[in-house]
Amino acid sequence: MNDKKSYLMIISGLLAAGLTVGAQAQDGFSEALSKAVSEGSAKVDFRYRFENVDDDAFAKDANASTLRSRLTFQSGTVGGFNGLLEFDNVTYVGSDDFNSTENGKVDRPVVADPKGTEVNQAWVKYGTESLSGIYGRQRILHGSQRFVGGVAWRQNEQTYDGLRAQWGEASNLHLDYAYVYNINRVFGPDDSAAQPANWKGNNHLARLDWKLGDNHTLSGFIYALEIDERGAWSPNKSVNNSTDTYGVDYSGNLGPVAVKAAYATQSDAGDSVLDYDADYYMLEGAMSSAGISGKLGYEVLGADNGVGFKTPLATAHKFQGWADKFLTAPGDGIEDLYLGVTGNLGPVKLGAFYHDFSAEDSSEDFGTEWDLVGTWPISKQFSTQLKYANFSSDSDRYSDAQKVWVTLQLKL
């Protein structure tokens, strides 16, 4: 499904087949098709972002001015079937004074927003009250997205090609399983010298959520990744991301405190040339009062044999600081002690967060970081955001860095 035309033909055929089944109960194909169109929707989403990166490791700043344009068509439901087709385009507004990973400007910091046009999602779905199945290119978000996410922060979203089934019983149990044979990464739509745009392989993503009560949920997950080798890139950018990860997480309220906790263990898998076993754990508590919320947390990605715990499918920007210094855990692991405060100033949503980073498998201090954000939802259609990150290094392995983002988003 690398070729866009063949992909669209397959999805169109599947949707037509679904409509035909539904038409048997709707007095003909034309009536079913009419319902699919009349009850469908079309949406447009524009997101402009300016991103400045001042990193001491580079003599020049990165200044990225990009626009993501998204067009989404979703059909109505006929005979239990519906479908979706979504296109994304990323373009530069002005000059590209940044390393997009494909423009060759390696003398500037990376802003991983390559330009291009691609099919972001294209799927057909069949669902009943308790069971659904979806096939095609799709968005998969598990829990907090610490292990499986869409990286929607970047202009080119991460999506997945495969088959996904979800089952729920009496709203207390929810099983989510996906077989993924291709991962469309944020570095696409085209391969570059720096990164492959896609990871092919045999990947199994399974998660079971169990509601223990009104305010308590226990989840178990298995992520078995077998990513194929891409010979044009080093193993660390392809096959060495093959891993077997098993874990549990909990979220709930203990009195006035909202608690999150997680544990996972990981080992190398598939054709990875690595040999390691590493653990992950996290504990976070949060409280709210008078419209102000505070949280305190501790997250650890362990290491073994010089390899840090891997989260190759995560929305990693959400974790361990927005400066993105630790998108990949270092070979001696990482400990992150963090705290944050959020609240509102009129219509503006404000947040401030602090991180203290150190190695898990050595005594080295990596540094500290302050993150600030203000989001103003001016209307249902239009919102703005100003965001800032300041990382101060305590290690020769990392450089001081500051990042500023200005985002404008219009949804129609």
PDB file of N, CA, C and O in Angstrom, residues 284-328:
ATOM      1  N   GLU A 284       2.461   9.017  39.735  1.00  0.00           N
ATOM      2  CA  GLU A 284       2.079  10.432  39.687  1.00  0.00           C
ATOM      3  C   GLU A 284       0.851  10.677  40.552  1.00  0.00           C
ATOM      4  O   GLU A 284      -0.078   9.864  40.584  1.00  0.00           O
ATOM      5  N   GLY A 285       0.847  11.794  41.271  1.00  0.00           N
ATOM      6  CA  GLY A 285      -0.303  12.214  42.053  1.00  0.00           C
ATOM      7  C   GLY A 285      -0.687  13.636  41.697  1.00  0.00           C
ATOM      8  O   GLY A 285       0.177  14.477  41.427  1.00  0.00           O
ATOM      9  N   ALA A 286      -1.992  13.921  41.686  1.00  0.00           N
ATOM     10  CA  ALA A 286      -2.468  15.247  41.316  1.00  0.00           C
ATOM     11  C   ALA A 286      -3.648  15.635  42.194  1.00  0.00           C
ATOM     12  O   ALA A 286      -4.445  14.785  42.618  1.00  0.00           O
ATOM     13  N   MET A 287      -3.760  16.937  42.472  1.00  0.00           N
ATOM     14  CA  MET A 287      -4.870  17.479  43.256  1.00  0.00           C
ATOM     15  C   MET A 287      -5.327  18.790  42.634  1.00  0.00           C
ATOM     16  O   MET A 287      -4.529  19.501  41.996  1.00  0.00           O
ATOM     17  N   SER A 288      -6.614  19.111  42.838  1.00  0.00           N
ATOM     18  CA  SER A 288      -7.184  20.353  42.319  1.00  0.00           C
ATOM     19  C   SER A 288      -7.938  21.075  43.413  1.00  0.00           C
ATOM     20  O   SER A 288      -8.566  20.445  44.283  1.00  0.00           O
ATOM     21  N   SER A 289      -7.851  22.416  43.375  1.00  0.00           N
ATOM     22  CA  SER A 289      -8.564  23.241  44.345  1.00  0.00           C
ATOM     23  C   SER A 289      -8.706  24.647  43.781  1.00  0.00           C
ATOM     24  O   SER A 289      -7.738  25.200  43.238  1.00  0.00           O
ATOM     25  N   ALA A 290      -9.912  25.197  43.877  1.00  0.00           N
ATOM     26  CA  ALA A 290     -10.179  26.569  43.457  1.00  0.00           C
ATOM     27  C   ALA A 290      -9.742  26.832  42.016  1.00  0.00           C
ATOM     28  O   ALA A 290      -9.218  27.896  41.699  1.00  0.00           O
ATOM     29  N   GLY A 291      -9.935  25.839  41.144  1.00  0.00           N
ATOM     30  CA  GLY A 291      -9.617  26.018  39.737  1.00  0.00           C
ATOM     31  C   GLY A 291      -8.161  25.844  39.377  1.00  0.00           C
ATOM     32  O   GLY A 291      -7.777  26.040  38.217  1.00  0.00           O
ATOM     33  N   ILE A 292      -7.320  25.483  40.357  1.00  0.00           N
ATOM     34  CA  ILE A 292      -5.891  25.277  40.111  1.00  0.00           C
ATOM     35  C   ILE A 292      -5.554  23.814  40.386  1.00  0.00           C
ATOM     36  O   ILE A 292      -5.952  23.259  41.415  1.00  0.00           O
ATOM     37  N   SER A 293      -4.819  23.200  39.461  1.00  0.00           N
ATOM     38  CA  SER A 293      -4.426  21.794  39.600  1.00  0.00           C
ATOM     39  C   SER A 293      -2.910  21.685  39.680  1.00  0.00           C
ATOM     40  O   SER A 293      -2.191  22.392  38.973  1.00  0.00           O
ATOM     41  N   GLY A 294      -2.454  20.808  40.562  1.00  0.00           N
ATOM     42  CA  GLY A 294      -1.030  20.559  40.693  1.00  0.00           C
ATOM     43  C   GLY A 294      -0.742  19.069  40.629  1.00  0.00           C
ATOM     44  O   GLY A 294      -1.579  18.248  41.016  1.00  0.00           O
ATOM     45  N   LYS A 295       0.428  18.717  40.112  1.00  0.00           N
ATOM     46  CA  LYS A 295       0.797  17.307  40.060  1.00  0.00           C
ATOM     47  C   LYS A 295       2.270  17.139  40.371  1.00  0.00           C
ATOM     48  O   LYS A 295       3.086  18.043  40.138  1.00  0.00           O
ATOM     49  N   LEU A 296       2.605  15.973  40.889  1.00  0.00           N
ATOM     50  CA  LEU A 296       3.980  15.600  41.213  1.00  0.00           C
ATOM     51  C   LEU A 296       4.176  14.175  40.738  1.00  0.00           C
ATOM     52  O   LEU A 296       3.352  13.294  41.031  1.00  0.00           O
ATOM     53  N   GLY A 297       5.263  13.933  39.985  1.00  0.00           N
ATOM     54  CA  GLY A 297       5.452  12.596  39.433  1.00  0.00           C
ATOM     55  C   GLY A 297       6.906  12.191  39.335  1.00  0.00           C
ATOM     56  O   GLY A 297       7.821  13.019  39.420  1.00  0.00           O
ATOM     57  N   TYR A 298       7.098  10.904  39.141  1.00  0.00           N
ATOM     58  CA  TYR A 298       8.432  10.322  39.011  1.00  0.00           C
ATOM     59  C   TYR A 298       8.341   9.223  37.961  1.00  0.00           C
ATOM     60  O   TYR A 298       7.559   8.279  38.098  1.00  0.00           O
ATOM     61  N   GLU A 299       9.129   9.348  36.890  1.00  0.00           N
ATOM     62  CA  GLU A 299       9.102   8.380  35.802  1.00  0.00           C
ATOM     63  C   GLU A 299      10.515   7.894  35.516  1.00  0.00           C
ATOM     64  O   GLU A 299      11.448   8.706  35.462  1.00  0.00           O
ATOM     65  N   VAL A 300      10.662   6.582  35.317  1.00  0.00           N
ATOM     66  CA  VAL A 300      11.981   5.986  35.101  1.00  0.00           C
ATOM     67  C   VAL A 300      11.932   5.061  33.892  1.00  0.00           C
ATOM     68  O   VAL A 300      11.072   4.176  33.801  1.00  0.00           O
ATOM     69  N   LEU A 301      12.848   5.287  32.973  1.00  0.00           N
ATOM     70  CA  LEU A 301      13.102   4.353  31.882  1.00  0.00           C
ATOM     71  C   LEU A 301      14.466   3.732  32.153  1.00  0.00           C
ATOM     72  O   LEU A 301      15.495   4.409  32.100  1.00  0.00           O
ATOM     73  N   GLY A 302      14.462   2.447  32.489  1.00  0.00           N
ATOM     74  CA  GLY A 302      15.687   1.777  32.883  1.00  0.00           C
ATOM     75  C   GLY A 302      16.578   1.442  31.704  1.00  0.00           C
ATOM     76  O   GLY A 302      16.313   1.794  30.552  1.00  0.00           O
ATOM     77  N   ALA A 303      17.681   0.748  31.990  1.00  0.00           N
ATOM     78  CA  ALA A 303      18.652   0.409  30.956  1.00  0.00           C
ATOM     79  C   ALA A 303      19.344  -0.904  31.312  1.00  0.00           C
ATOM     80  O   ALA A 303      19.368  -1.325  32.472  1.00  0.00           O
ATOM     81  N   ASP A 304      19.926  -1.525  30.278  1.00  0.00           N
ATOM     82  CA  ASP A 304      20.672  -2.773  30.466  1.00  0.00           C
ATOM     83  C   ASP A 304      21.610  -2.941  29.280  1.00  0.00           C
ATOM     84  O   ASP A 304      21.227  -2.690  28.128  1.00  0.00           O
ATOM     85  N   ASN A 305      22.854  -3.326  29.566  1.00  0.00           N
ATOM     86  CA  ASN A 305      23.852  -3.529  28.510  1.00  0.00           C
ATOM     87  C   ASN A 305      24.007  -2.324  27.596  1.00  0.00           C
ATOM     88  O   ASN A 305      24.193  -2.464  26.383  1.00  0.00           O
ATOM     89  N   GLY A 306      23.877  -1.143  28.180  1.00  0.00           N
ATOM     90  CA  GLY A 306      24.060   0.072  27.399  1.00  0.00           C
ATOM     91  C   GLY A 306      22.897   0.441  26.510  1.00  0.00           C
ATOM     92  O   GLY A 306      23.036   1.286  25.609  1.00  0.00           O
ATOM     93  N   VAL A 307      21.727  -0.139  26.756  1.00  0.00           N
ATOM     94  CA  VAL A 307      20.531   0.138  25.951  1.00  0.00           C
ATOM     95  C   VAL A 307      19.424   0.627  26.879  1.00  0.00           C
ATOM     96  O   VAL A 307      19.109  -0.028  27.877  1.00  0.00           O
ATOM     97  N   GLY A 308      18.836   1.780  26.550  1.00  0.00           N
ATOM     98  CA  GLY A 308      17.739   2.313  27.338  1.00  0.00           C
ATOM     99  C   GLY A 308      16.397   1.754  26.890  1.00  0.00           C
ATOM    100  O   GLY A 308      16.223   1.336  25.735  1.00  0.00           O
ATOM    101  N   PHE A 309      15.441   1.740  27.811  1.00  0.00           N
ATOM    102  CA  PHE A 309      14.076   1.300  27.532  1.00  0.00           C
ATOM    103  C   PHE A 309      13.535   2.085  26.340  1.00  0.00           C
ATOM    104  O   PHE A 309      13.611   3.309  26.300  1.00  0.00           O
ATOM    105  N   LYS A 310      12.943   1.386  25.367  1.00  0.00           N
ATOM    106  CA  LYS A 310      12.530   2.019  24.115  1.00  0.00           C
ATOM    107  C   LYS A 310      11.019   2.237  24.063  1.00  0.00           C
ATOM    108  O   LYS A 310      10.241   1.367  24.474  1.00  0.00           O
ATOM    109  N   THR A 311      10.597   3.375  23.522  1.00  0.00           N
ATOM    110  CA  THR A 311       9.186   3.656  23.277  1.00  0.00           C
ATOM    111  C   THR A 311       9.046   4.203  21.851  1.00  0.00           C
ATOM    112  O   THR A 311       8.667   5.366  21.650  1.00  0.00           O
ATOM    113  N   PRO A 312       9.316   3.392  20.827  1.00  0.00           N
ATOM    114  CA  PRO A 312       9.392   3.898  19.451  1.00  0.00           C
ATOM    115  C   PRO A 312       8.068   4.354  18.865  1.00  0.00           C
ATOM    116  O   PRO A 312       8.063   5.098  17.885  1.00  0.00           O
ATOM    117  N   LEU A 313       6.923   3.931  19.439  1.00  0.00           N
ATOM    118  CA  LEU A 313       5.619   4.319  18.904  1.00  0.00           C
ATOM    119  C   LEU A 313       4.926   5.366  19.780  1.00  0.00           C
ATOM    120  O   LEU A 313       3.776   5.724  19.515  1.00  0.00           O
ATOM    121  N   ALA A 314       5.597   5.866  20.782  1.00  0.00           N
ATOM    122  CA  ALA A 314       4.979   6.796  21.733  1.00  0.00           C
ATOM    123  C   ALA A 314       4.817   8.192  21.143  1.00  0.00           C
ATOM    124  O   ALA A 314       5.512   8.584  20.201  1.00  0.00           O
ATOM    125  N   THR A 315       3.898   8.957  21.718  1.00  0.00           N
ATOM    126  CA  THR A 315       3.860  10.403  21.508  1.00  0.00           C
ATOM    127  C   THR A 315       4.830  10.984  22.529  1.00  0.00           C
ATOM    128  O   THR A 315       4.453  11.507  23.575  1.00  0.00           O
ATOM    129  N   ALA A 316       6.111  10.891  22.230  1.00  0.00           N
ATOM    130  CA  ALA A 316       7.152  11.153  23.224  1.00  0.00           C
ATOM    131  C   ALA A 316       7.231  12.621  23.637  1.00  0.00           C
ATOM    132  O   ALA A 316       7.736  12.934  24.720  1.00  0.00           O
ATOM    133  N   HIS A 317       6.749  13.527  22.799  1.00  0.00           N
ATOM    134  CA  HIS A 317       6.805  14.952  23.146  1.00  0.00           C
ATOM    135  C   HIS A 317       6.006  15.262  24.413  1.00  0.00           C
ATOM    136  O   HIS A 317       6.292  16.256  25.094  1.00  0.00           O
ATOM    137  N   LYS A 318       5.034  14.426  24.742  1.00  0.00           N
ATOM    138  CA  LYS A 318       4.219  14.656  25.937  1.00  0.00           C
ATOM    139  C   LYS A 318       4.982  14.371  27.223  1.00  0.00           C
ATOM    140  O   LYS A 318       4.524  14.761  28.306  1.00  0.00           O
ATOM    141  N   PHE A 319       6.130  13.711  27.128  1.00  0.00           N
ATOM    142  CA  PHE A 319       6.809  13.203  28.311  1.00  0.00           C
ATOM    143  C   PHE A 319       8.254  13.701  28.361  1.00  0.00           C
ATOM    144  O   PHE A 319       8.889  13.940  27.352  1.00  0.00           O
ATOM    145  N   GLN A 320       8.759  13.880  29.577  1.00  0.00           N
ATOM    146  CA  GLN A 320      10.167  14.194  29.820  1.00  0.00           C
ATOM    147  C   GLN A 320      10.625  15.465  29.100  1.00  0.00           C
ATOM    148  O   GLN A 320      11.728  15.540  28.578  1.00  0.00           O
ATOM    149  N   GLY A 321       9.744  16.471  29.138  1.00  0.00           N
ATOM    150  CA  GLY A 321      10.137  17.802  28.684  1.00  0.00           C
ATOM    151  C   GLY A 321       9.885  18.067  27.223  1.00  0.00           C
ATOM    152  O   GLY A 321      10.158  17.240  26.359  1.00  0.00           O
ATOM    153  N   TRP A 322       9.374  19.265  26.953  1.00  0.00           N
ATOM    154  CA  TRP A 322       9.030  19.635  25.576  1.00  0.00           C
ATOM    155  C   TRP A 322      10.247  19.998  24.730  1.00  0.00           C
ATOM    156  O   TRP A 322      10.134  20.128  23.509  1.00  0.00           O
ATOM    157  N   ALA A 323      11.411  20.161  25.346  1.00  0.00           N
ATOM    158  CA  ALA A 323      12.616  20.419  24.560  1.00  0.00           C
ATOM    159  C   ALA A 323      13.039  19.197  23.759  1.00  0.00           C
ATOM    160  O   ALA A 323      13.909  19.282  22.886  1.00  0.00           O
ATOM    161  N   ASP A 324      12.438  18.045  24.045  1.00  0.00           N
ATOM    162  CA  ASP A 324      12.652  16.801  23.282  1.00  0.00           C
ATOM    163  C   ASP A 324      14.099  16.318  23.324  1.00  0.00           C
ATOM    164  O   ASP A 324      14.599  15.722  22.363  1.00  0.00           O
ATOM    165  N   LYS A 325      14.771  16.533  24.439  1.00  0.00           N
ATOM    166  CA  LYS A 325      16.135  16.037  24.572  1.00  0.00           C
ATOM    167  C   LYS A 325      16.177  14.523  24.800  1.00  0.00           C
ATOM    168  O   LYS A 325      17.208  13.888  24.577  1.00  0.00           O
ATOM    169  N   PHE A 326      15.061  13.955  25.237  1.00  0.00           N
ATOM    170  CA  PHE A 326      15.066  12.544  25.620  1.00  0.00           C
ATOM    171  C   PHE A 326      13.976  11.767  24.883  1.00  0.00           C
ATOM    172  O   PHE A 326      13.298  10.924  25.471  1.00  0.00           O
ATOM    173  N   LEU A 327      13.803  12.047  23.598  1.00  0.00           N
ATOM    174  CA  LEU A 327      12.864  11.270  22.802  1.00  0.00           C
ATOM    175  C   LEU A 327      13.278   9.800  22.763  1.00  0.00           C
ATOM    176  O   LEU A 327      12.435   8.907  22.667  1.00  0.00           O
ATOM    177  N   THR A 328      14.581   9.557  22.840  1.00  0.00           N
ATOM    178  CA  THR A 328      15.131   8.208  22.981  1.00  0.00           C
ATOM    179  C   THR A 328      15.885   8.144  24.299  1.00  0.00           C
ATOM    180  O   THR A 328      16.725   9.007  24.587  1.00  0.00           O
TER     181      THR A 328
END
